[in-house]
Amino acid sequence: MITIVGAGLGGLTLARVLHLHNIPVTLYEGDASAAARTQGGQLDIHEQNGQLALKAAGLFEEFRKHIHEGGEAMRILGPDGSTLFDEPDDGSGHRPEILRGDLRQLLIDSLPEGTIKWGHKVTAIQAIGAGRHELTFADGTTAITELLVGADGAWSRVRPLLSEAQPEYVGTSFVETYLYDADERHAASAKAVGTGAMMATVPGKGIQAHREANGVLHTYVSLTRPQEWFDAAPVTAARVAAEFEGWAPELTALITDGETPPVLRPLHTLPMEHRWERVPGVTLLGDAAHLQVPNGEGANLAMYDGAELGRAIAAHPGDVEAALTEYEAGLFPRSAAESAEAARDFERFFGPDTPQSVLDLFKSA
């Protein structure tokens, strides 16, 4: 029996691949249900990792039914609202967009009922020998694992079994807002965002937005500030918008007209070369293994990790350690390379040379 902690995209992909190979699996998730909290915004699913994972899971064609048509469009605007770059979605792109929640539900629905144990928040893990571990849940119940996979994100409960590494703040935070019925009620902002993604950045700050289904504009405001700045006072729309004084009103309205309370999302990373010595009976995938700054690869990498781990387990029946050794031999160099690329991309998007560095990146692509 394989035990997975965390019902994010990576853990679910692993569970699905194992199910296709008739390998018993149980997935424990702290949330009470699939609908317990919102699941983030648009994801672009990439040919070299996320799409391969969906094919390994036998879900690629079903995934295509949920693609957000037009979502690959990209606009770069100046603070005054002027258009610096505008690339429409002409259907020739290779990174189709889908809502994270839709993709997660697709994976959940692909698993037999009972595979996911909702409402099981892990509070403690104890090694009990021979590669086995005892999980303790918030309700006091326990479970014994034969192979434990930490797919439980940035603040993983499983990771300390393998590594002392802790996520560190990168100096930039996102503040998340939503506008609804945008074409009717927020026409100027809807026009600025266009049919896909929009970003307007200068050194130290920026406004990025995605158009989602049903006229939703989902905005991430970036601010490069020490953690103390965000802790000093409530992160209100007015306080955030004050950092963009003089910007075009159709851009600042993405903040001031937000119809949900602003959500602060500090950005953290693990060390770029994060790895661990082989520990019997346990491994990690996704952000638990290689948390990096956002560049559109995080979800794709988590799903690919899940597919690769599932493949390795299926290829080594009865030999868990051979499977984990093979999986981690691919995971470590892949993660290091992707983390380095993410750091370079983040510097282009939010560093001292933006927006010119962003324009150069998209024009070269």
CSV table of C-alpha atoms in Angstrom, one decimal:
chain,number,residue,atom,x,y,z
A,1,MET,CA,0.0,0.0,0.0
A,2,ILE,CA,1.3,3.4,-1.0
A,3,THR,CA,0.4,6.3,1.3
A,4,ILE,CA,0.3,9.9,0.0
A,5,VAL,CA,-0.1,13.0,2.2
A,6,GLY,CA,-1.6,15.9,0.3
A,7,ALA,CA,-4.3,16.0,-2.4
A,8,GLY,CA,-2.8,18.6,-4.6
A,9,LEU,CA,-2.1,18.1,-8.2
A,10,GLY,CA,1.1,16.2,-7.7
A,11,GLY,CA,-0.3,13.8,-5.1
A,12,LEU,CA,-3.5,13.2,-7.2
A,13,THR,CA,-1.5,12.5,-10.3
A,14,LEU,CA,0.6,9.9,-8.5
A,15,ALA,CA,-2.5,8.3,-7.1
A,16,ARG,CA,-4.1,8.1,-10.6
A,17,VAL,CA,-1.0,6.6,-12.2
A,18,LEU,CA,-0.8,4.0,-9.4
A,19,HIS,CA,-4.5,3.2,-9.8
A,20,LEU,CA,-3.9,2.6,-13.5
A,21,HIS,CA,-1.2,0.1,-12.6
A,22,ASN,CA,-3.5,-1.6,-10.0
A,23,ILE,CA,-1.2,-0.6,-7.2
A,24,PRO,CA,-3.2,0.1,-3.9
A,25,VAL,CA,-2.9,3.7,-2.7
A,26,THR,CA,-4.5,5.9,0.0
A,27,LEU,CA,-4.3,9.6,0.0
A,28,TYR,CA,-4.7,11.7,3.2
A,29,GLU,CA,-5.9,15.3,2.9
A,30,GLY,CA,-6.4,17.8,5.7
A,31,ASP,CA,-9.2,19.6,3.9
A,32,ALA,CA,-12.7,18.4,4.9
A,33,SER,CA,-13.7,18.0,1.2
A,34,ALA,CA,-12.7,18.9,-2.3
A,35,ALA,CA,-14.7,22.1,-2.0
A,36,ALA,CA,-13.3,23.2,1.3
A,37,ARG,CA,-11.3,26.1,-0.1
A,38,THR,CA,-10.6,27.8,-3.4
A,39,GLN,CA,-7.9,26.3,-5.6
A,40,GLY,CA,-6.2,29.3,-7.2
A,41,GLY,CA,-6.4,30.5,-10.7
A,42,GLN,CA,-5.4,29.7,-14.3
A,43,LEU,CA,-2.6,27.2,-15.0
A,44,ASP,CA,-0.9,26.8,-18.3
A,45,ILE,CA,0.0,23.2,-18.9
A,46,HIS,CA,3.2,22.6,-20.6
A,47,GLU,CA,4.2,20.0,-23.3
A,48,GLN,CA,7.4,18.9,-21.6
A,49,ASN,CA,6.0,18.1,-18.2
A,50,GLY,CA,2.3,18.7,-17.3
A,51,GLN,CA,0.9,17.4,-20.5
A,52,LEU,CA,3.1,14.3,-20.3
A,53,ALA,CA,1.9,13.7,-16.8
A,54,LEU,CA,-1.8,13.9,-17.9
A,55,LYS,CA,-1.0,11.5,-20.7
A,56,ALA,CA,0.6,9.0,-18.3
A,57,ALA,CA,-2.6,9.4,-16.1
A,58,GLY,CA,-4.8,8.7,-19.1
A,59,LEU,CA,-6.6,12.0,-18.8
A,60,PHE,CA,-5.2,14.2,-21.6
A,61,GLU,CA,-8.2,14.1,-23.8
A,62,GLU,CA,-10.5,14.8,-20.9
A,63,PHE,CA,-8.3,17.7,-19.9
A,64,ARG,CA,-8.7,19.2,-23.3
A,65,LYS,CA,-12.4,19.5,-22.8
A,66,HIS,CA,-11.8,22.0,-20.0
A,67,ILE,CA,-9.3,24.3,-21.7
A,68,HIS,CA,-9.9,28.0,-21.5
A,69,GLU,CA,-10.0,29.1,-25.1
A,70,GLY,CA,-8.1,32.3,-25.7
A,71,GLY,CA,-6.3,32.0,-22.4
A,72,GLU,CA,-2.8,31.9,-24.0
A,73,ALA,CA,-3.1,35.6,-25.0
A,74,MET,CA,-0.5,37.9,-23.3
A,75,ARG,CA,-0.5,41.6,-22.8
A,76,ILE,CA,2.2,43.8,-21.3
A,77,LEU,CA,1.2,47.3,-20.3
A,78,GLY,CA,3.0,50.3,-18.9
A,79,PRO,CA,1.9,52.0,-15.7
A,80,ASP,CA,0.0,54.5,-17.7
A,81,GLY,CA,-2.0,51.8,-19.4
A,82,SER,CA,-0.1,52.0,-22.7
A,83,THR,CA,0.3,48.7,-24.6
A,84,LEU,CA,4.0,47.6,-24.8
A,85,PHE,CA,3.3,44.0,-26.1
A,86,ASP,CA,0.1,42.3,-27.2
A,87,GLU,CA,0.1,38.7,-28.4
A,88,PRO,CA,-3.4,37.2,-29.1
A,89,ASP,CA,-4.2,33.6,-28.7
A,90,ASP,CA,-4.4,32.4,-32.3
A,91,GLY,CA,-4.7,28.8,-31.4
A,92,SER,CA,-1.1,27.9,-32.3
A,93,GLY,CA,0.2,27.9,-28.7
A,94,HIS,CA,1.3,24.8,-26.9
A,95,ARG,CA,0.5,25.8,-23.3
A,96,PRO,CA,-3.3,25.5,-22.9
A,97,GLU,CA,-4.9,27.2,-19.9
A,98,ILE,CA,-7.2,25.5,-17.3
A,99,LEU,CA,-8.5,26.5,-13.9
A,100,ARG,CA,-6.6,24.8,-11.2
A,101,GLY,CA,-9.8,23.8,-9.5
A,102,ASP,CA,-11.1,22.2,-12.7
A,103,LEU,CA,-7.9,20.2,-13.2
A,104,ARG,CA,-7.9,19.1,-9.6
A,105,GLN,CA,-11.5,18.0,-9.8
A,106,LEU,CA,-10.7,16.1,-13.0
A,107,LEU,CA,-8.0,14.1,-11.1
A,108,ILE,CA,-10.2,13.6,-8.1
A,109,ASP,CA,-13.0,12.2,-10.2
A,110,SER,CA,-10.6,9.8,-11.9
A,111,LEU,CA,-9.9,7.9,-8.6
A,112,PRO,CA,-12.1,5.2,-7.0
A,113,GLU,CA,-14.3,6.4,-4.2
A,114,GLY,CA,-12.6,6.1,-0.9
A,115,THR,CA,-9.1,6.6,-2.2
A,116,ILE,CA,-8.9,10.1,-0.7
A,117,LYS,CA,-9.4,10.3,3.1
A,118,TRP,CA,-10.7,13.9,3.5
A,119,GLY,CA,-10.4,15.6,6.9
A,120,HIS,CA,-7.2,13.8,7.8
A,121,LYS,CA,-4.7,16.5,8.8
A,122,VAL,CA,-1.3,15.1,9.7
A,123,THR,CA,0.0,16.4,13.0
A,124,ALA,CA,2.9,14.0,13.7
A,125,ILE,CA,5.0,11.4,11.9
A,126,GLN,CA,7.1,8.8,13.6
A,127,ALA,CA,9.5,6.3,12.0
A,128,ILE,CA,8.9,2.8,13.4
A,129,GLY,CA,11.5,0.9,11.5
A,130,ALA,CA,11.9,-1.2,8.3
A,131,GLY,CA,10.9,1.9,6.2
A,132,ARG,CA,7.5,2.2,7.9
A,133,HIS,CA,6.1,5.3,9.6
A,134,GLU,CA,3.1,6.0,11.8
A,135,LEU,CA,1.0,9.0,10.9
A,136,THR,CA,-1.0,10.8,13.6
A,137,PHE,CA,-4.0,12.9,12.5
A,138,ALA,CA,-5.7,15.9,14.2
A,139,ASP,CA,-8.6,13.7,15.3
A,140,GLY,CA,-6.2,11.4,17.2
A,141,THR,CA,-6.4,8.5,14.8
A,142,THR,CA,-3.3,6.9,13.3
A,143,ALA,CA,-2.1,5.0,10.2
A,144,ILE,CA,0.9,2.9,9.4
A,145,THR,CA,2.7,3.4,6.1
A,146,GLU,CA,4.8,1.1,4.0
A,147,LEU,CA,5.8,3.8,1.5
A,148,LEU,CA,5.1,7.4,2.5
A,149,VAL,CA,5.0,10.2,-0.1
A,150,GLY,CA,5.0,13.8,1.0
A,151,ALA,CA,2.9,15.7,-1.5
A,152,ASP,CA,1.9,18.2,1.1
A,153,GLY,CA,3.4,21.4,-0.2
A,154,ALA,CA,5.7,24.2,1.0
A,155,TRP,CA,5.2,23.6,4.7
A,156,SER,CA,5.4,19.8,4.4
A,157,ARG,CA,5.0,17.6,7.5
A,158,VAL,CA,6.8,14.8,5.7
A,159,ARG,CA,9.9,16.7,4.6
A,160,PRO,CA,11.6,16.8,8.1
A,161,LEU,CA,12.0,13.0,7.8
A,162,LEU,CA,14.4,13.7,5.0
A,163,SER,CA,15.8,17.2,5.2
A,164,GLU,CA,16.3,20.1,7.6
A,165,ALA,CA,15.6,22.6,4.9
A,166,GLN,CA,12.9,25.2,5.5
A,167,PRO,CA,11.3,27.6,3.1
A,168,GLU,CA,12.8,31.1,3.1
A,169,TYR,CA,11.0,34.4,2.2
A,170,VAL,CA,12.3,35.7,-1.1
A,171,GLY,CA,11.5,39.4,-0.4
A,172,THR,CA,8.4,39.7,-2.6
A,173,SER,CA,4.8,39.0,-1.8
A,174,PHE,CA,1.7,38.7,-4.0
A,175,VAL,CA,-1.7,40.2,-3.0
A,176,GLU,CA,-4.6,38.4,-4.6
A,177,THR,CA,-7.9,40.0,-5.6
A,178,TYR,CA,-11.0,39.1,-7.8
A,179,LEU,CA,-13.4,41.1,-9.9
A,180,TYR,CA,-16.6,39.4,-11.1
A,181,ASP,CA,-18.8,40.1,-14.1
A,182,ALA,CA,-16.0,42.2,-15.3
A,183,ASP,CA,-17.2,42.9,-18.9
A,184,GLU,CA,-20.4,44.4,-17.5
A,185,ARG,CA,-19.3,45.9,-14.2
A,186,HIS,CA,-15.5,46.7,-14.7
A,187,ALA,CA,-15.3,47.3,-18.5
A,188,ALA,CA,-12.2,49.4,-18.5
A,189,SER,CA,-10.2,46.8,-16.5
A,190,ALA,CA,-11.6,44.0,-18.5
A,191,LYS,CA,-10.4,45.7,-21.7
A,192,ALA,CA,-7.0,46.3,-20.2
A,193,VAL,CA,-6.6,42.6,-19.3
A,194,GLY,CA,-7.8,41.3,-22.6
A,195,THR,CA,-8.7,37.6,-23.2
A,196,GLY,CA,-5.8,36.0,-21.4
A,197,ALA,CA,-3.1,37.4,-19.1
A,198,MET,CA,-1.9,40.9,-18.5
A,199,MET,CA,1.1,42.3,-16.6
A,200,ALA,CA,2.3,45.7,-15.8
A,201,THR,CA,5.5,45.8,-13.9
A,202,VAL,CA,8.2,48.2,-12.8
A,203,PRO,CA,11.1,47.5,-10.5
A,204,GLY,CA,9.8,46.5,-7.1
A,205,LYS,CA,6.1,46.2,-7.9
A,206,GLY,CA,3.6,45.1,-10.5
A,207,ILE,CA,0.0,44.2,-11.3
A,208,GLN,CA,-0.7,40.9,-13.0
A,209,ALA,CA,-4.1,39.6,-14.0
A,210,HIS,CA,-5.7,36.7,-15.7
A,211,ARG,CA,-9.1,36.5,-17.3
A,212,GLU,CA,-10.9,33.4,-16.1
A,213,ALA,CA,-14.2,31.8,-17.1
A,214,ASN,CA,-17.5,33.7,-16.6
A,215,GLY,CA,-16.0,37.2,-16.7
A,216,VAL,CA,-13.7,36.8,-13.7
A,217,LEU,CA,-10.6,38.9,-13.5
A,218,HIS,CA,-8.1,37.3,-11.0
A,219,THR,CA,-5.3,39.7,-10.0
A,220,TYR,CA,-1.9,39.1,-8.3
A,221,VAL,CA,-0.3,42.3,-7.2
A,222,SER,CA,3.4,42.0,-6.6
A,223,LEU,CA,5.3,44.0,-4.0
A,224,THR,CA,9.0,43.7,-3.2
A,225,ARG,CA,8.9,44.5,0.5
A,226,PRO,CA,10.3,43.0,3.7
A,227,GLN,CA,8.0,40.8,5.6
A,228,GLU,CA,7.8,43.5,8.3
A,229,TRP,CA,6.1,45.9,5.9
A,230,PHE,CA,3.2,43.5,5.5
A,231,ASP,CA,3.1,42.7,9.2
A,232,ALA,CA,3.1,46.4,10.2
A,233,ALA,CA,-0.6,47.0,9.3
A,234,PRO,CA,-3.6,45.2,7.7
A,235,VAL,CA,-3.0,44.5,4.0
A,236,THR,CA,-6.1,46.3,2.7
A,237,ALA,CA,-6.9,47.2,-0.8
A,238,ALA,CA,-6.4,50.9,-0.1
A,239,ARG,CA,-2.9,50.3,1.5
A,240,VAL,CA,-1.8,48.2,-1.5
A,241,ALA,CA,-3.3,50.6,-4.1
A,242,ALA,CA,-1.4,53.5,-2.4
A,243,GLU,CA,1.8,51.8,-3.7
A,244,PHE,CA,0.6,52.4,-7.3
A,245,GLU,CA,-0.3,56.1,-7.0
A,246,GLY,CA,-0.4,57.7,-10.5
A,247,TRP,CA,-0.9,54.4,-12.3
A,248,ALA,CA,-3.8,54.1,-14.9
A,249,PRO,CA,-7.2,53.8,-13.2
A,250,GLU,CA,-8.1,50.7,-15.2
A,251,LEU,CA,-5.1,49.0,-13.6
A,252,THR,CA,-5.5,50.3,-10.0
A,253,ALA,CA,-9.2,49.3,-10.2
A,254,LEU,CA,-8.1,45.7,-10.3
A,255,ILE,CA,-7.1,46.4,-6.6
A,256,THR,CA,-9.6,49.0,-5.4
A,257,ASP,CA,-12.6,47.4,-7.0
A,258,GLY,CA,-11.7,43.9,-5.7
A,259,GLU,CA,-14.8,42.0,-4.6
A,260,THR,CA,-13.1,39.7,-2.1
A,261,PRO,CA,-10.8,40.7,0.8
A,262,PRO,CA,-7.2,40.9,-0.4
A,263,VAL,CA,-5.3,37.7,0.3
A,264,LEU,CA,-1.6,38.0,1.1
A,265,ARG,CA,0.7,35.4,-0.4
A,266,PRO,CA,4.3,35.7,0.7
A,267,LEU,CA,6.7,33.9,-1.7
A,268,HIS,CA,9.1,31.4,-0.3
A,269,THR,CA,11.7,29.0,-1.7
A,270,LEU,CA,13.7,26.0,-0.7
A,271,PRO,CA,17.4,25.9,-1.5
A,272,MET,CA,18.0,25.6,-5.3
A,273,GLU,CA,19.9,22.4,-5.0
A,274,HIS,CA,17.7,20.8,-2.3
A,275,ARG,CA,18.2,17.1,-2.1
A,276,TRP,CA,18.5,14.4,0.6
A,277,GLU,CA,20.1,11.1,1.3
A,278,ARG,CA,18.0,8.0,0.6
A,279,VAL,CA,15.8,7.3,3.7
A,280,PRO,CA,13.9,3.9,3.5
A,281,GLY,CA,10.2,4.2,2.8
A,282,VAL,CA,9.7,7.9,2.2
A,283,THR,CA,10.1,10.5,-0.5
A,284,LEU,CA,8.7,13.9,-1.6
A,285,LEU,CA,7.3,15.5,-4.7
A,286,GLY,CA,6.2,18.9,-5.9
A,287,ASP,CA,6.6,21.9,-3.6
A,288,ALA,CA,7.5,19.7,-0.7
A,289,ALA,CA,10.6,18.7,-2.6
A,290,HIS,CA,11.5,21.8,-4.7
A,291,LEU,CA,9.6,24.9,-3.7
A,292,GLN,CA,10.6,27.7,-6.1
A,293,VAL,CA,9.5,31.2,-7.1
A,294,PRO,CA,6.4,31.2,-9.5
A,295,ASN,CA,7.2,31.0,-13.2
A,296,GLY,CA,4.3,28.8,-14.4
A,297,GLU,CA,6.2,25.6,-13.8
A,298,GLY,CA,5.2,24.6,-10.2
A,299,ALA,CA,2.0,22.7,-10.9
A,300,ASN,CA,3.5,21.2,-14.1
A,301,LEU,CA,6.5,19.9,-12.2
A,302,ALA,CA,4.4,18.5,-9.3
A,303,MET,CA,2.3,16.5,-11.8
A,304,TYR,CA,5.4,15.3,-13.6
A,305,ASP,CA,7.0,14.3,-10.3
A,306,GLY,CA,3.8,12.3,-9.5
A,307,ALA,CA,3.8,10.6,-12.9
A,308,GLU,CA,7.5,9.8,-12.8
A,309,LEU,CA,7.2,8.4,-9.2
A,310,GLY,CA,4.2,6.3,-10.2
A,311,ARG,CA,6.1,4.9,-13.2
A,312,ALA,CA,9.1,4.0,-11.1
A,313,ILE,CA,7.0,2.2,-8.5
A,314,ALA,CA,5.2,0.3,-11.3
A,315,ALA,CA,8.6,-0.6,-12.9
A,316,HIS,CA,10.0,-2.1,-9.7
A,317,PRO,CA,7.2,-4.3,-8.2
A,318,GLY,CA,8.1,-5.4,-4.7
A,319,ASP,CA,11.3,-3.2,-4.5
A,320,VAL,CA,10.3,0.1,-3.1
A,321,GLU,CA,13.9,1.3,-2.6
A,322,ALA,CA,14.9,0.6,-6.2
A,323,ALA,CA,11.9,2.7,-7.3
A,324,LEU,CA,12.7,5.6,-5.0
A,325,THR,CA,16.4,5.5,-6.0
A,326,GLU,CA,15.4,5.7,-9.6
A,327,TYR,CA,12.9,8.4,-9.1
A,328,GLU,CA,15.2,10.6,-7.0
A,329,ALA,CA,18.0,10.2,-9.4
A,330,GLY,CA,15.8,12.0,-12.0
A,331,LEU,CA,14.1,14.4,-9.5
A,332,PHE,CA,17.2,16.1,-8.1
A,333,PRO,CA,18.9,17.3,-11.2
A,334,ARG,CA,15.5,18.2,-12.8
A,335,SER,CA,14.5,20.2,-9.8
A,336,ALA,CA,17.8,22.1,-9.5
A,337,ALA,CA,17.7,23.1,-13.2
A,338,GLU,CA,14.0,24.2,-13.0
A,339,SER,CA,14.7,26.2,-9.8
A,340,ALA,CA,17.6,28.0,-11.4
A,341,GLU,CA,15.4,28.8,-14.4
A,342,ALA,CA,12.6,30.0,-12.2
A,343,ALA,CA,15.0,32.3,-10.4
A,344,ARG,CA,16.2,33.8,-13.7
A,345,ASP,CA,12.6,34.3,-14.9
A,346,PHE,CA,11.6,35.9,-11.6
A,347,GLU,CA,14.5,38.4,-12.0
A,348,ARG,CA,13.3,39.2,-15.5
A,349,PHE,CA,9.7,39.8,-14.4
A,350,PHE,CA,10.3,41.6,-11.1
A,351,GLY,CA,14.0,42.7,-11.1
A,352,PRO,CA,15.6,46.1,-11.8
A,353,ASP,CA,15.3,45.8,-15.6
A,354,THR,CA,11.6,45.2,-15.8
A,355,PRO,CA,9.6,45.8,-18.0
A,356,GLN,CA,12.3,45.8,-20.7
A,357,SER,CA,13.6,42.4,-19.5
A,358,VAL,CA,10.1,41.0,-19.8
A,359,LEU,CA,9.6,42.5,-23.3
A,360,ASP,CA,12.9,41.0,-24.4
A,361,LEU,CA,11.8,37.6,-23.1
A,362,PHE,CA,8.5,37.5,-24.9
A,363,LYS,CA,9.8,39.0,-28.1
A,364,SER,CA,12.6,36.4,-28.2
A,365,ALA,CA,10.1,33.6,-27.6
